[in-house]
Coordinates of C-alpha atoms in Angstrom, one line a residue:
M30 CA -29.3 10.2 3.7
P31 CA -32.3 7.9 3.3
V32 CA -35.1 8.1 5.9
I33 CA -37.4 5.1 6.6
T34 CA -39.5 5.7 3.6
T35 CA -36.9 6.8 1.0
L36 CA -36.3 3.2 -0.3
R37 CA -39.9 2.0 0.3
D38 CA -40.6 1.5 -3.4
W39 CA -37.5 -0.7 -3.7
D40 CA -38.4 -2.7 -0.7
F41 CA -41.9 -3.3 -2.0
L42 CA -40.4 -4.5 -5.3
L43 CA -38.3 -7.0 -3.3
L44 CA -41.3 -8.1 -1.2
K45 CA -43.4 -8.6 -4.3
R46 CA -40.8 -11.1 -5.5
Y47 CA -39.9 -12.5 -2.2
S48 CA -43.0 -12.8 0.0
P49 CA -42.3 -13.2 3.7
H50 CA -42.9 -16.8 5.0
Y51 CA -43.8 -16.8 8.6
Y52 CA -43.3 -19.9 10.7
K53 CA -46.3 -19.3 13.0
N54 CA -50.0 -19.7 12.3
E55 CA -50.8 -18.1 15.6
D56 CA -49.1 -16.1 18.3
E57 CA -49.6 -14.3 21.6
C58 CA -48.9 -10.5 21.8
S59 CA -48.2 -8.9 25.2
L60 CA -46.6 -5.7 24.0
C61 CA -49.3 -3.5 25.7
T62 CA -51.8 -3.7 28.5
Y63 CA -54.7 -4.6 26.1
G64 CA -53.0 -8.0 26.0
P65 CA -52.1 -10.7 26.1
C66 CA -54.0 -11.2 22.8
K67 CA -54.2 -14.5 21.0
I68 CA -53.8 -13.6 17.3
D69 CA -54.3 -16.0 14.4
E70 CA -55.7 -15.8 10.8
K71 CA -59.2 -15.2 12.1
R72 CA -58.6 -13.2 15.3
K73 CA -57.0 -9.8 15.6
G74 CA -55.5 -8.2 18.6
V75 CA -57.6 -5.7 20.6
C76 CA -55.6 -2.9 19.0
G77 CA -56.7 -4.2 15.6
I78 CA -53.4 -5.7 14.4
G79 CA -53.7 -8.8 12.2
L80 CA -51.4 -11.9 12.3
N81 CA -49.1 -11.0 9.4
A82 CA -48.7 -7.4 10.7
H83 CA -48.0 -8.7 14.2
L84 CA -45.4 -11.3 12.9
S85 CA -43.7 -8.7 10.7
R86 CA -43.6 -6.3 13.7
M87 CA -41.7 -9.0 15.6
S88 CA -39.4 -9.3 12.6
L89 CA -38.7 -5.6 12.9
F90 CA -38.2 -6.0 16.7
T91 CA -35.5 -8.6 16.1
A92 CA -33.8 -6.6 13.3
V93 CA -33.8 -3.2 15.2
T94 CA -32.4 -4.9 18.3
G95 CA -29.5 -6.4 16.4
A96 CA -28.9 -3.1 14.5
A97 CA -28.9 -1.2 17.8
G98 CA -26.2 -3.5 19.1
H99 CA -23.8 -2.7 16.2
A100 CA -24.9 0.9 16.2
S101 CA -24.0 1.3 19.9
L102 CA -20.6 -0.3 19.2
A103 CA -20.0 2.1 16.3
E104 CA -20.8 5.0 18.5
T105 CA -18.6 3.8 21.4
I106 CA -15.6 2.9 19.2
T107 CA -15.7 6.2 17.2
S108 CA -16.0 8.2 20.4
E109 CA -13.1 6.3 22.1
L110 CA -10.9 6.6 19.0
I111 CA -11.5 10.3 18.7
E112 CA -10.6 10.7 22.3
R113 CA -7.4 8.7 21.7
F114 CA -6.3 10.0 18.3
G115 CA -8.2 13.3 17.8
K116 CA -11.2 14.2 15.7
D117 CA -9.0 15.2 12.7
Y118 CA -7.1 11.9 12.5
P119 CA -7.1 11.0 8.8
L120 CA -9.0 7.9 7.7
E121 CA -6.0 6.6 5.7
L122 CA -3.9 3.4 5.5
N123 CA -0.4 3.5 4.0
G124 CA -1.0 7.1 2.8
E125 CA -4.2 6.1 0.9
P126 CA -7.8 7.0 1.9
V127 CA -9.7 3.9 3.3
Q128 CA -12.5 2.8 1.0
T129 CA -16.0 3.2 2.5
P130 CA -18.4 1.9 -0.2
L131 CA -21.4 1.4 2.1
I132 CA -21.1 4.9 3.6
R133 CA -20.8 6.4 0.2
L134 CA -23.7 4.3 -1.2
I135 CA -26.1 5.0 1.7
C136 CA -25.0 8.4 3.0
G137 CA -23.5 9.9 -0.1
I138 CA -20.4 11.2 1.6
K139 CA -16.7 10.3 1.6
P140 CA -15.4 10.4 5.2
K141 CA -11.9 11.8 5.4
V142 CA -11.3 12.2 9.1
L143 CA -12.5 10.4 12.3
S144 CA -15.1 13.1 13.1
D145 CA -16.8 12.4 9.7
M146 CA -17.8 9.1 11.1
K147 CA -19.8 10.9 13.8
K148 CA -22.0 12.2 11.0
V149 CA -22.8 8.7 10.0
T150 CA -23.4 7.4 13.6
S151 CA -25.7 10.3 14.3
Y152 CA -27.7 9.4 11.2
I153 CA -27.8 5.7 12.3
N154 CA -28.9 6.6 15.9
R155 CA -31.7 9.0 14.6
E156 CA -33.1 6.3 12.3
I157 CA -33.0 3.6 14.9
T158 CA -35.0 5.9 17.2
L159 CA -37.6 6.2 14.5
L160 CA -37.8 2.5 14.0
L161 CA -38.2 1.9 17.7
S162 CA -41.1 4.3 17.7
V163 CA -42.7 2.2 15.0
L164 CA -42.9 -0.7 17.5
N165 CA -45.2 1.2 19.7
M166 CA -48.8 0.1 19.9
G167 CA -51.0 2.2 17.6
Q168 CA -48.4 2.9 15.0
E169 CA -47.8 0.9 11.8
G170 CA -50.4 -1.7 10.9
D171 CA -49.4 -3.1 7.5
W172 CA -47.1 -6.1 7.1
M173 CA -45.4 -4.8 4.0
D174 CA -44.5 -1.5 5.7
F175 CA -43.3 -3.3 8.7
E176 CA -41.0 -5.5 6.5
S177 CA -39.8 -2.4 4.6
K178 CA -38.8 -0.9 8.0
T179 CA -37.1 -4.2 8.9
L180 CA -35.0 -3.9 5.7
H181 CA -34.1 -0.4 6.7
A182 CA -32.9 -1.6 10.1
G183 CA -30.7 -4.1 8.4
M184 CA -29.2 -1.4 6.2
L185 CA -28.4 0.6 9.3
D186 CA -26.7 -2.5 10.8
N187 CA -24.5 -2.9 7.7
L188 CA -23.6 0.8 7.8
S189 CA -22.5 0.4 11.5
L190 CA -20.3 -2.5 10.5
E191 CA -18.3 -0.4 8.0
V192 CA -18.0 2.5 10.4
I193 CA -16.5 0.2 13.1
D194 CA -14.0 -1.6 11.0
M195 CA -12.8 1.3 8.8
A196 CA -12.2 3.4 12.0
Q197 CA -10.2 0.5 13.5
I198 CA -8.2 -0.1 10.3
A199 CA -7.3 3.6 9.9
T200 CA -6.3 4.1 13.6
F201 CA -4.7 0.8 14.6
K202 CA -3.4 0.1 11.1
F203 CA -5.1 -3.3 10.8
P204 CA -4.4 -5.0 7.5
S205 CA -6.7 -3.9 4.7
N206 CA -6.6 -4.6 0.9
S207 CA -4.0 -7.3 1.9
P208 CA -4.4 -10.8 0.6
D209 CA -1.1 -12.0 2.1
T210 CA -1.8 -11.7 5.9
P211 CA 0.1 -14.3 7.9
I212 CA -1.3 -17.6 9.2
F213 CA -1.0 -18.2 12.9
N214 CA -1.2 -21.4 14.8
F215 CA -3.3 -21.5 18.1
Q216 CA -2.9 -24.7 20.0
S217 CA -4.4 -25.6 23.4
S218 CA -1.6 -28.1 23.9
I219 CA 0.8 -25.2 24.4
F220 CA -1.4 -23.5 27.0
N221 CA 0.5 -23.1 30.3
F222 CA -2.0 -23.6 33.1
Q223 CA 0.5 -22.4 35.7
K224 CA 1.3 -19.1 34.0
P225 CA -0.7 -15.9 34.7
A226 CA -3.3 -15.5 32.0
I227 CA -6.0 -13.0 31.1
L228 CA -9.1 -14.0 29.0
C229 CA -10.9 -11.2 27.0
I230 CA -14.4 -11.8 25.8
G231 CA -16.6 -9.4 23.8
H232 CA -16.5 -7.1 20.7
N233 CA -14.8 -3.8 21.5
S234 CA -11.2 -4.4 20.3
I235 CA -9.9 -1.2 22.0
T236 CA -10.2 -2.8 25.5
G237 CA -8.1 -5.8 24.5
I238 CA -5.6 -3.7 22.5
E239 CA -5.1 -1.5 25.6
I240 CA -4.2 -4.6 27.6
M241 CA -1.8 -5.8 24.9
Q242 CA 0.0 -2.5 24.8
Y243 CA 0.2 -2.3 28.6
L244 CA 1.8 -5.7 28.7
D245 CA 4.3 -4.7 26.0
E246 CA 5.2 -1.4 27.6
N247 CA 5.8 -3.0 31.0
N248 CA 7.7 -6.0 29.7
L249 CA 4.9 -8.4 30.8
S250 CA 4.1 -10.0 27.4
E251 CA 6.3 -13.0 28.2
K252 CA 5.1 -13.2 31.8
I253 CA 1.3 -13.1 31.2
D254 CA -0.5 -15.0 28.5
L255 CA -3.4 -13.1 26.8
Y256 CA -6.3 -15.1 25.4
G257 CA -9.3 -14.0 23.5
L258 CA -12.7 -15.4 22.6
C259 CA -15.2 -14.2 20.0
C260 CA -14.7 -11.1 17.9
M261 CA -12.4 -9.2 20.3
A262 CA -9.8 -12.0 19.8
T263 CA -10.1 -11.8 16.1
D264 CA -9.6 -8.1 16.0
M265 CA -6.8 -8.1 18.6
S266 CA -4.9 -10.5 16.4
R267 CA -5.0 -8.0 13.5
L268 CA -3.0 -5.4 15.5
P269 CA 0.5 -5.2 14.0
S270 CA 3.3 -6.1 16.4
P271 CA 7.0 -5.3 16.2
Q272 CA 7.9 -8.9 17.2
P273 CA 5.1 -11.2 16.0
S274 CA 5.3 -14.9 17.0
P275 CA 3.7 -17.7 15.0
T276 CA 2.4 -19.3 18.2
R277 CA 1.0 -16.1 19.8
G278 CA -0.9 -14.5 17.1
E279 CA 0.6 -11.0 17.3
G280 CA 0.4 -11.0 21.1
V281 CA -3.0 -12.7 21.7
Q282 CA -4.0 -16.3 21.4
I283 CA -7.4 -17.0 19.9
A284 CA -8.8 -19.4 22.4
G285 CA -12.1 -20.1 20.6
N286 CA -15.4 -18.5 19.6
Q287 CA -18.6 -17.5 21.3
R288 CA -19.9 -20.9 22.2
D289 CA -16.6 -21.9 24.0
Q290 CA -17.0 -19.4 26.9
L291 CA -18.0 -21.9 29.6
K292 CA -15.5 -24.5 28.5
F293 CA -12.6 -22.1 28.8
I294 CA -13.8 -20.7 32.1
K295 CA -14.2 -24.1 33.6
S296 CA -10.9 -25.3 32.2
G297 CA -9.0 -22.8 34.5
I298 CA -6.9 -21.4 31.7
A299 CA -7.4 -17.8 32.8
N300 CA -7.1 -16.3 36.3
V301 CA -8.7 -13.0 35.3
I302 CA -11.6 -12.5 32.9
V303 CA -12.2 -9.2 31.1
L304 CA -15.6 -8.7 29.6
D305 CA -16.8 -6.2 27.1
S306 CA -20.3 -6.4 25.5
Q307 CA -22.3 -8.4 23.0
C308 CA -22.4 -12.2 22.7
V309 CA -21.2 -12.5 26.3
R310 CA -23.0 -15.2 28.5
T311 CA -25.0 -13.5 31.1
D312 CA -24.0 -16.0 33.8
I313 CA -20.3 -15.7 33.4
L314 CA -19.9 -14.0 36.8
H315 CA -21.6 -17.0 38.4
H316 CA -19.4 -19.6 36.8
A317 CA -16.2 -17.5 37.2
S318 CA -17.0 -17.1 40.9
K319 CA -17.3 -20.8 41.4
M320 CA -13.8 -21.1 39.9
G321 CA -12.5 -18.2 42.0
I322 CA -11.7 -16.2 38.9
P323 CA -12.3 -12.4 39.2
V324 CA -14.3 -10.7 36.5
I325 CA -13.7 -7.2 35.2
A326 CA -16.7 -5.7 33.4
T327 CA -15.9 -2.8 31.2
N328 CA -19.0 -1.7 29.3
P329 CA -22.1 0.2 30.6
E330 CA -24.3 -2.1 28.6
S331 CA -23.2 -5.1 30.6
C332 CA -22.5 -4.2 34.2
L333 CA -23.6 -7.5 35.8
G334 CA -24.5 -5.9 39.1
L335 CA -20.8 -5.2 39.9
P336 CA -19.6 -2.1 41.9
D337 CA -18.2 0.7 39.8
R338 CA -14.5 1.0 40.9
T339 CA -13.3 3.3 38.1
G340 CA -12.4 6.1 40.5
D341 CA -10.5 3.8 43.0
E342 CA -6.8 3.2 43.1
T343 CA -5.5 0.2 41.2
E344 CA -3.8 -1.4 44.4
K345 CA -7.1 -1.2 46.3
I346 CA -9.1 -2.9 43.5
V347 CA -6.5 -5.6 43.1
D348 CA -6.4 -6.3 46.8
D349 CA -10.2 -6.7 46.9
L350 CA -10.1 -9.1 44.0
L351 CA -7.3 -11.1 45.5
S352 CA -9.0 -11.4 48.9
Q353 CA -12.3 -12.3 47.1
R354 CA -14.1 -9.5 48.9
E355 CA -15.3 -8.7 45.4
A356 CA -16.2 -11.4 42.8
G357 CA -15.6 -8.8 40.2
V358 CA -15.5 -5.1 39.5
L359 CA -16.8 -2.6 36.9
I360 CA -14.2 -0.3 35.4
F361 CA -14.7 2.1 32.5
D362 CA -11.2 3.6 32.2
K363 CA -9.2 1.6 29.6
K364 CA -5.8 2.1 31.1
K365 CA -7.0 1.1 34.6
I366 CA -8.6 -2.0 33.1
A367 CA -5.2 -3.0 31.7
E368 CA -3.4 -2.2 35.0
V369 CA -5.9 -4.1 37.2
S370 CA -6.1 -7.2 34.9
A371 CA -2.3 -7.5 34.7
E372 CA -1.6 -6.9 38.4
A373 CA -4.4 -9.2 39.5
S374 CA -3.3 -11.9 37.1
L375 CA 0.3 -11.8 38.4
N376 CA -0.7 -11.8 42.0
I377 CA -3.3 -14.6 41.7
S378 CA -0.8 -16.8 39.9
Q379 CA 1.8 -16.3 42.6
K380 CA -0.8 -17.0 45.3
S381 CA -1.9 -20.3 44.0
E382 CA -0.6 -23.0 41.7
V383 CA -4.0 -24.0 40.6
R384 CA -6.8 -21.9 39.1
G385 CA -9.8 -21.1 41.3
T386 CA -11.0 -22.8 44.4
H387 CA -10.7 -26.3 42.9
P388 CA -7.8 -28.0 41.1
V389 CA -8.3 -28.3 37.3
D390 CA -8.5 -31.9 36.3
G391 CA -7.6 -33.5 33.0
S392 CA -11.2 -33.8 31.8
Q393 CA -11.7 -30.0 32.1
K394 CA -8.5 -29.4 30.2
S395 CA -9.4 -31.8 27.4
E396 CA -12.7 -30.0 26.8
V397 CA -10.6 -27.1 25.3
N398 CA -8.6 -29.3 23.0
K399 CA -8.3 -26.8 20.1
N400 CA -5.9 -26.5 17.2
Y401 CA -6.4 -23.6 14.8
K402 CA -4.4 -22.4 11.9
I403 CA -6.1 -19.2 10.8
R404 CA -5.2 -16.5 8.4
I405 CA -5.4 -13.1 10.1
G406 CA -8.3 -11.0 8.9
R407 CA -7.3 -9.2 5.7
G408 CA -9.9 -6.4 5.9
A409 CA -11.3 -4.8 2.7
I410 CA -11.0 -6.0 -0.9
S411 CA -8.6 -3.9 -3.0
D412 CA -9.8 -2.0 -6.1
I413 CA -7.3 -4.0 -8.2
E414 CA -8.8 -7.3 -7.1
I415 CA -12.3 -5.9 -7.8
K416 CA -11.4 -4.9 -11.3
N417 CA -9.8 -8.3 -12.0
V418 CA -12.8 -10.3 -10.9
A419 CA -15.8 -8.1 -11.8
P420 CA -16.1 -9.0 -15.5
P421 CA -15.7 -12.8 -15.0
I422 CA -18.2 -12.8 -12.1
V423 CA -20.8 -10.9 -14.0
M424 CA -20.2 -13.0 -17.2
G425 CA -20.2 -16.3 -15.3
E426 CA -16.6 -17.4 -15.7
I427 CA -16.2 -17.2 -11.9
P428 CA -19.4 -19.0 -10.6
G429 CA -19.8 -16.6 -7.7
I430 CA -18.8 -15.2 -4.3
I431 CA -19.7 -17.0 -1.0
G432 CA -19.4 -15.5 2.4
F433 CA -19.4 -17.8 5.4
L434 CA -20.1 -15.4 8.2
G435 CA -21.6 -15.1 11.7
C436 CA -22.3 -17.2 14.7
P437 CA -21.3 -20.8 15.7
N438 CA -24.8 -22.1 16.7
Y439 CA -24.8 -25.1 14.4
S440 CA -27.4 -27.8 14.3
P441 CA -25.9 -31.2 15.5
H442 CA -25.5 -34.0 13.0
P443 CA -28.4 -36.5 13.3
D444 CA -26.1 -39.6 13.2
P445 CA -23.2 -40.6 15.4
L446 CA -19.9 -39.5 14.0
P447 CA -16.3 -40.8 14.4
Q448 CA -14.4 -39.2 17.2
G449 CA -12.9 -35.9 16.2
E450 CA -15.5 -35.1 13.4
R451 CA -17.7 -32.0 14.0
G452 CA -20.6 -32.9 11.7
D453 CA -21.9 -29.5 11.0
G454 CA -20.8 -29.6 7.4
L455 CA -19.1 -26.2 7.4
L456 CA -15.7 -27.2 6.3
E457 CA -17.0 -29.6 3.7
M458 CA -19.1 -26.9 2.2
A459 CA -16.3 -24.4 2.1
R460 CA -13.8 -26.9 0.6
A461 CA -16.3 -28.0 -2.1
L462 CA -17.0 -24.4 -3.2
I463 CA -13.3 -23.5 -3.3
N464 CA -12.6 -26.6 -5.4
R465 CA -15.3 -25.4 -7.8
D466 CA -13.5 -22.0 -8.2
Y467 CA -16.0 -19.9 -6.2
I468 CA -14.5 -16.9 -4.4
V469 CA -15.0 -17.9 -0.7
T470 CA -14.7 -15.5 2.2
S471 CA -15.1 -15.9 6.0
G472 CA -15.7 -13.7 9.0
G473 CA -16.7 -13.8 12.7
C474 CA -16.9 -16.9 14.8
T475 CA -17.4 -19.0 11.6
A476 CA -13.9 -18.0 10.4
I477 CA -12.4 -19.5 13.6
D478 CA -14.3 -22.8 13.1
L479 CA -13.1 -23.0 9.5
A480 CA -9.5 -22.7 10.9
E481 CA -9.6 -26.1 12.7
V482 CA -6.9 -28.4 11.5
D483 CA -7.6 -31.8 10.0
T484 CA -6.1 -35.2 10.9
D485 CA -3.0 -34.3 8.8
G486 CA -2.5 -31.1 10.9
K487 CA -3.5 -28.7 8.1
S488 CA -6.2 -26.1 8.0
L489 CA -8.2 -24.9 5.0
Y490 CA -6.4 -21.5 5.2
E491 CA -3.1 -23.2 4.7
E492 CA -4.3 -25.1 1.6
T493 CA -5.6 -22.0 -0.2
T494 CA -4.6 -18.4 -0.9
G495 CA -6.0 -15.3 0.7
R496 CA -6.7 -13.7 -2.6
F497 CA -10.2 -12.5 -3.6
D498 CA -10.1 -14.6 -6.8
A499 CA -11.4 -17.9 -8.2
G500 CA -10.5 -20.6 -5.7
G501 CA -9.3 -18.2 -3.1
F502 CA -10.3 -18.2 0.6
A503 CA -10.1 -14.8 2.2
N504 CA -10.7 -14.3 5.9
L505 CA -12.1 -10.8 6.2
G506 CA -11.9 -10.5 10.0
S507 CA -14.4 -10.3 12.8
C508 CA -18.2 -10.0 12.5
V509 CA -18.0 -6.3 11.5
S510 CA -15.8 -7.3 8.5
A511 CA -19.0 -8.6 6.8
S512 CA -19.2 -5.0 5.5
H513 CA -16.2 -5.7 3.3
L514 CA -18.1 -8.5 1.4
L515 CA -21.0 -6.1 0.9
G516 CA -18.6 -3.4 -0.2
A517 CA -17.0 -5.8 -2.7
A518 CA -20.4 -6.4 -4.3
I519 CA -21.1 -2.6 -4.4
K520 CA -17.7 -2.0 -6.1
I521 CA -18.3 -4.8 -8.7
A522 CA -21.7 -3.3 -9.6
S523 CA -20.1 0.1 -9.9
V524 CA -17.3 -1.1 -12.2
M525 CA -19.7 -3.1 -14.5
L526 CA -22.6 -0.7 -14.4
H527 CA -20.5 2.4 -15.0
R528 CA -22.6 4.3 -12.5
P529 CA -21.4 6.3 -9.4
I530 CA -21.8 4.9 -5.9
D531 CA -22.5 8.0 -3.9
G532 CA -26.1 8.0 -2.8
N533 CA -27.1 5.6 -5.6
Y534 CA -28.5 2.8 -3.5
K535 CA -31.4 1.6 -5.7
E536 CA -29.6 1.3 -9.0
I537 CA -26.6 -0.4 -7.4
A538 CA -28.8 -2.8 -5.4
D539 CA -30.8 -3.6 -8.5
Y540 CA -27.6 -4.5 -10.4
I541 CA -26.3 -6.7 -7.6
L542 CA -29.7 -8.5 -7.3
N543 CA -29.8 -9.3 -11.1
R544 CA -26.2 -9.6 -12.2
V545 CA -23.7 -10.1 -9.3
G546 CA -23.6 -13.7 -8.0
V547 CA -22.9 -13.3 -4.3
V548 CA -24.5 -15.3 -1.4
I549 CA -24.0 -15.1 2.4
V550 CA -24.1 -18.3 4.4
I551 CA -24.8 -17.9 8.2
W552 CA -24.7 -21.6 9.1
G553 CA -24.9 -21.1 12.9
P554 CA -27.4 -18.2 13.4
M555 CA -27.8 -17.2 17.0
S556 CA -28.1 -13.4 17.7
Q557 CA -30.4 -10.6 16.6
K558 CA -27.3 -9.0 15.1
A559 CA -26.9 -11.8 12.6
Y560 CA -30.5 -11.4 11.6
A561 CA -30.1 -7.6 11.2
T562 CA -26.9 -8.1 9.1
A563 CA -28.6 -10.7 6.9
T564 CA -31.6 -8.4 6.4
G565 CA -29.4 -5.5 5.4
A566 CA -27.7 -7.8 2.8
N567 CA -31.2 -8.7 1.5
R568 CA -32.0 -5.0 0.9
L569 CA -28.8 -4.8 -1.1
G570 CA -29.9 -7.7 -3.3
I571 CA -27.8 -10.4 -1.7
P572 CA -29.4 -13.7 -0.7
V573 CA -28.7 -15.2 2.7
I574 CA -28.8 -18.9 3.6
F575 CA -29.2 -19.8 7.3
G576 CA -28.5 -23.1 8.9
N577 CA -31.5 -25.0 10.3
K578 CA -31.7 -22.9 13.4
G579 CA -32.5 -19.8 11.3
E580 CA -36.1 -20.9 11.3
K581 CA -36.3 -19.7 14.9
Y582 CA -36.1 -16.2 13.7
G583 CA -39.7 -16.8 12.5
R584 CA -39.5 -15.3 9.1
M585 CA -37.8 -16.0 5.7
L586 CA -38.1 -14.3 2.3
E587 CA -38.9 -16.9 -0.3
G588 CA -39.4 -16.5 -4.0
N589 CA -42.8 -16.0 -5.5
N590 CA -42.7 -17.8 -8.9
S591 CA -45.9 -16.2 -10.2
C592 CA -45.2 -12.5 -10.3
G593 CA -42.8 -9.6 -9.8
W594 CA -40.0 -10.9 -12.1
E595 CA -40.3 -8.4 -14.9
V596 CA -37.3 -6.1 -15.5
T597 CA -36.6 -3.4 -18.0
D598 CA -33.9 -4.1 -20.7
M599 CA -32.0 -0.8 -20.7
R600 CA -31.0 -1.3 -24.3
N601 CA -34.5 -1.3 -25.8
K602 CA -36.6 -0.3 -22.8
R603 CA -38.7 -3.4 -23.0
E604 CA -39.9 -5.5 -20.1
V605 CA -38.4 -9.0 -20.0
F606 CA -39.0 -11.9 -17.6
A607 CA -35.9 -12.3 -15.4
G608 CA -36.9 -14.9 -12.8
P609 CA -37.1 -16.6 -10.6
T610 CA -33.5 -15.8 -9.7
P611 CA -32.2 -15.7 -7.1
Q612 CA -34.8 -18.2 -6.1
H613 CA -34.9 -17.0 -2.5
L614 CA -33.6 -13.9 -0.7
M615 CA -33.6 -15.4 2.9
T616 CA -34.0 -19.1 3.5
T617 CA -32.7 -22.1 5.5

């Protein structure tokens, strides 16, 4: 398994072609007590660090923070799934082993059971600790080595994504290799504001799935509405249900994405809010308390100052929430979370006909006027699909693969727009590329935004197929499903290069960079996790385009037209000029 210097020569080749462009000419560093130091092109910090080295260190800081978020989720989910299903649970779907191209490429192993995933998470955690050590004062001092380590952090992030989703797919039997997942309609107009409702926000699907199963087992599914925001909602909708409903999304209604949190809290849709971790507003408890909505925090990384009630009886916890002696509670036991959220929701609804301490007026309800028709996340791309598209992609018959992934932090349109138009250009871009026979994929909060219906009541998912083929539009799933797009690029390279995947990172990445036309678009970048995922894709040779707000990350990787574009023709061993293409590796 590669350590932080194993792929250093490959990183330096990339950085020679794509020199970092930093958006600051000066900065202030306060990372140690020598500071604060004003650093610019002429002045160094007291520790001796120059401007480019300082800015590249901040790039590493952003990437390793994002990678740690996904690594922590991978560690948590694999631990909880092992506790629930056992360490020897097979990583299979429909009797076939799940495909793990990133794990094979980076770690050189083929995981067969859940406990094998622990070998991968242990490796990730060890490398992240080393990268955090690099951020110490008096460690690394060269900008290229900082950037190499930033790329390493991104690779670890990508690895975590695959661990998370493949573990979920194998245990909960989420769809995978399946282009024909159903389309579900989520309409705010059918929301019943007088019915008990639970709102789940976060990223750990196990918490939401436990609530879904508790409602089913206790015949409460028709009595309590279950809503989800962000990636938890997307993954909960992938859980197979014996009695799916086209209006309920397999038991959960996708209420919106990350940026909709305050709108839905203030609307009064839910009378209990269950929080996990990541992309959760830090002031949710404040706003929920104003509405009289109890909050249940469930993750040690986001405790919000709430008392730990894990060891208390369900009845006592519910009573304290109903009486508002507690604005919220912290519970780590998944079954108790489900019990408390369901019982509290039922009792609060019976106690009051309106949500919270104030009636919900029409303006608050209209703010959540949403209508989605979304294809449920299909998971990985099948080997048959890869073999069908690999030659036409490399030979240019299919113009390329585009992935619309990530956060919903779009730049507003500069001009006034007609009522009902969003103006971020997302749908227009996706539709134009599909019409030009690109293979288009989606994932994360962006996938939800691409599901909004037009004036004719149709969404882009309805107008297209879910196949991974020319003109297809495949929703891969939540944020962690970005790993499937990277995995598809790896498998295309393996098919066309006739080289093994296992432990063969540099050769596969080199082929992807030069021959496989795949680009990721993160149009609404927001979190450190998005930056880490994008940076990992860059190391694999995949360009990333951010929306305008990507400039706030402070660093892009833009092509240097003058040098670094010589490649070796394997047929005659001669050097040939191959650039400048792709023109940039990370840009806005």
